């Protein structure tokens, strides 16, 4: 999943998506070029149980400057991680990540 998903996201949204570790990175960084300091990180890993069960794990982490939080106190950023988990359950990994990328890119495309 990570090679295909991250490569497609990087090709489709090069101004918003970066992969610090290349296409095999476990972290995708999302930021709008005009919103410096506001960054979202999508981190993924795979958990393997002792019984051999495999389950992917994806998290959304935020980095928002204190000044931006002060300017927009009514806009809760703290719920972003929980909202992303809901998107994962409803849409699946690919569509959830694309939805977040489109929001970060301020895209009007659907």
Short mmCIF file of C-alpha atoms in Angstrom, two decimals, residues 9-92:
data_model
loop_
_atom_site.label_atom_id
_atom_site.label_comp_id
_atom_site.label_asym_id
_atom_site.label_seq_id
_atom_site.Cartn_x
_atom_site.Cartn_y
_atom_site.Cartn_z
CA UNK A 9 -0.18 11.22 -4.01
CA UNK A 10 3.22 12.73 -4.74
CA UNK A 11 2.64 12.68 -8.50
CA UNK A 12 -0.90 14.03 -8.26
CA UNK A 13 -0.23 16.75 -5.64
CA UNK A 14 3.49 17.64 -5.85
CA UNK A 15 3.07 21.11 -4.35
CA UNK A 16 1.38 19.72 -1.22
CA UNK A 17 2.82 16.21 -0.67
CA UNK A 18 6.39 15.34 0.26
CA UNK A 19 7.94 12.05 1.26
CA UNK A 20 11.05 12.64 3.38
CA UNK A 21 12.20 9.02 3.05
CA UNK A 22 11.37 8.65 -0.64
CA UNK A 23 8.65 6.36 -1.97
CA UNK A 24 9.25 3.84 0.81
CA UNK A 25 8.75 6.43 3.53
CA UNK A 26 6.44 5.71 6.46
CA UNK A 27 5.57 9.41 6.67
CA UNK A 28 3.82 11.65 4.19
CA UNK A 29 4.07 15.37 4.85
CA UNK A 30 1.19 17.57 3.72
CA UNK A 31 1.42 21.33 3.65
CA UNK A 32 0.11 24.12 1.49
CA UNK A 33 2.94 26.24 0.05
CA UNK A 34 1.24 29.46 1.17
CA UNK A 35 0.52 28.29 4.73
CA UNK A 36 4.01 28.07 6.15
CA UNK A 37 4.34 26.28 9.44
CA UNK A 38 0.99 24.48 9.21
CA UNK A 39 1.85 20.87 8.50
CA UNK A 40 0.00 17.57 8.62
CA UNK A 41 1.86 14.28 8.88
CA UNK A 42 0.33 10.98 7.82
CA UNK A 43 2.23 8.15 9.48
CA UNK A 44 1.61 4.52 8.67
CA UNK A 45 2.96 1.25 9.93
CA UNK A 46 2.02 -2.41 9.92
CA UNK A 47 1.46 -4.32 13.13
CA UNK A 48 2.06 -8.08 13.08
CA UNK A 49 0.65 -10.08 15.97
CA UNK A 50 2.29 -13.15 17.49
CA UNK A 51 -0.37 -15.21 15.75
CA UNK A 52 0.63 -13.76 12.38
CA UNK A 53 -2.26 -11.34 11.99
CA UNK A 54 -1.37 -8.24 10.00
CA UNK A 55 -3.09 -4.92 10.52
CA UNK A 56 -2.19 -1.55 9.04
CA UNK A 57 -2.11 1.46 11.33
CA UNK A 58 -2.43 5.04 10.07
CA UNK A 59 -2.32 8.25 12.08
CA UNK A 60 -2.67 11.93 11.29
CA UNK A 61 -0.47 14.29 13.29
CA UNK A 62 -0.64 18.08 13.17
CA UNK A 63 1.93 20.84 13.57
CA UNK A 64 0.28 24.25 13.80
CA UNK A 65 2.19 27.35 14.98
CA UNK A 66 0.97 28.83 18.25
CA UNK A 67 0.30 32.15 16.52
CA UNK A 68 -2.08 30.48 14.05
CA UNK A 69 -3.93 28.80 16.90
CA UNK A 70 -4.33 32.19 18.59
CA UNK A 71 -5.66 33.79 15.40
CA UNK A 72 -8.34 31.14 14.95
CA UNK A 73 -9.26 29.92 18.45
CA UNK A 74 -12.68 28.67 17.35
CA UNK A 75 -11.22 26.27 14.77
CA UNK A 76 -10.33 23.08 16.69
CA UNK A 77 -7.27 21.38 15.25
CA UNK A 78 -7.11 18.87 18.07
CA UNK A 79 -9.92 16.84 16.54
CA UNK A 80 -8.07 16.30 13.27
CA UNK A 81 -6.62 12.94 14.32
CA UNK A 82 -10.00 11.61 15.40
CA UNK A 83 -11.68 12.92 12.26
CA UNK A 84 -9.03 11.21 10.15
CA UNK A 85 -9.70 7.90 11.92
CA UNK A 86 -13.39 8.31 11.06
CA UNK A 87 -12.50 8.98 7.43
CA UNK A 88 -10.38 5.83 7.39
CA UNK A 89 -13.28 3.73 8.67
CA UNK A 90 -15.79 5.26 6.26
CA UNK A 91 -13.75 5.81 3.09
CA UNK A 92 -10.76 3.50 3.40
#
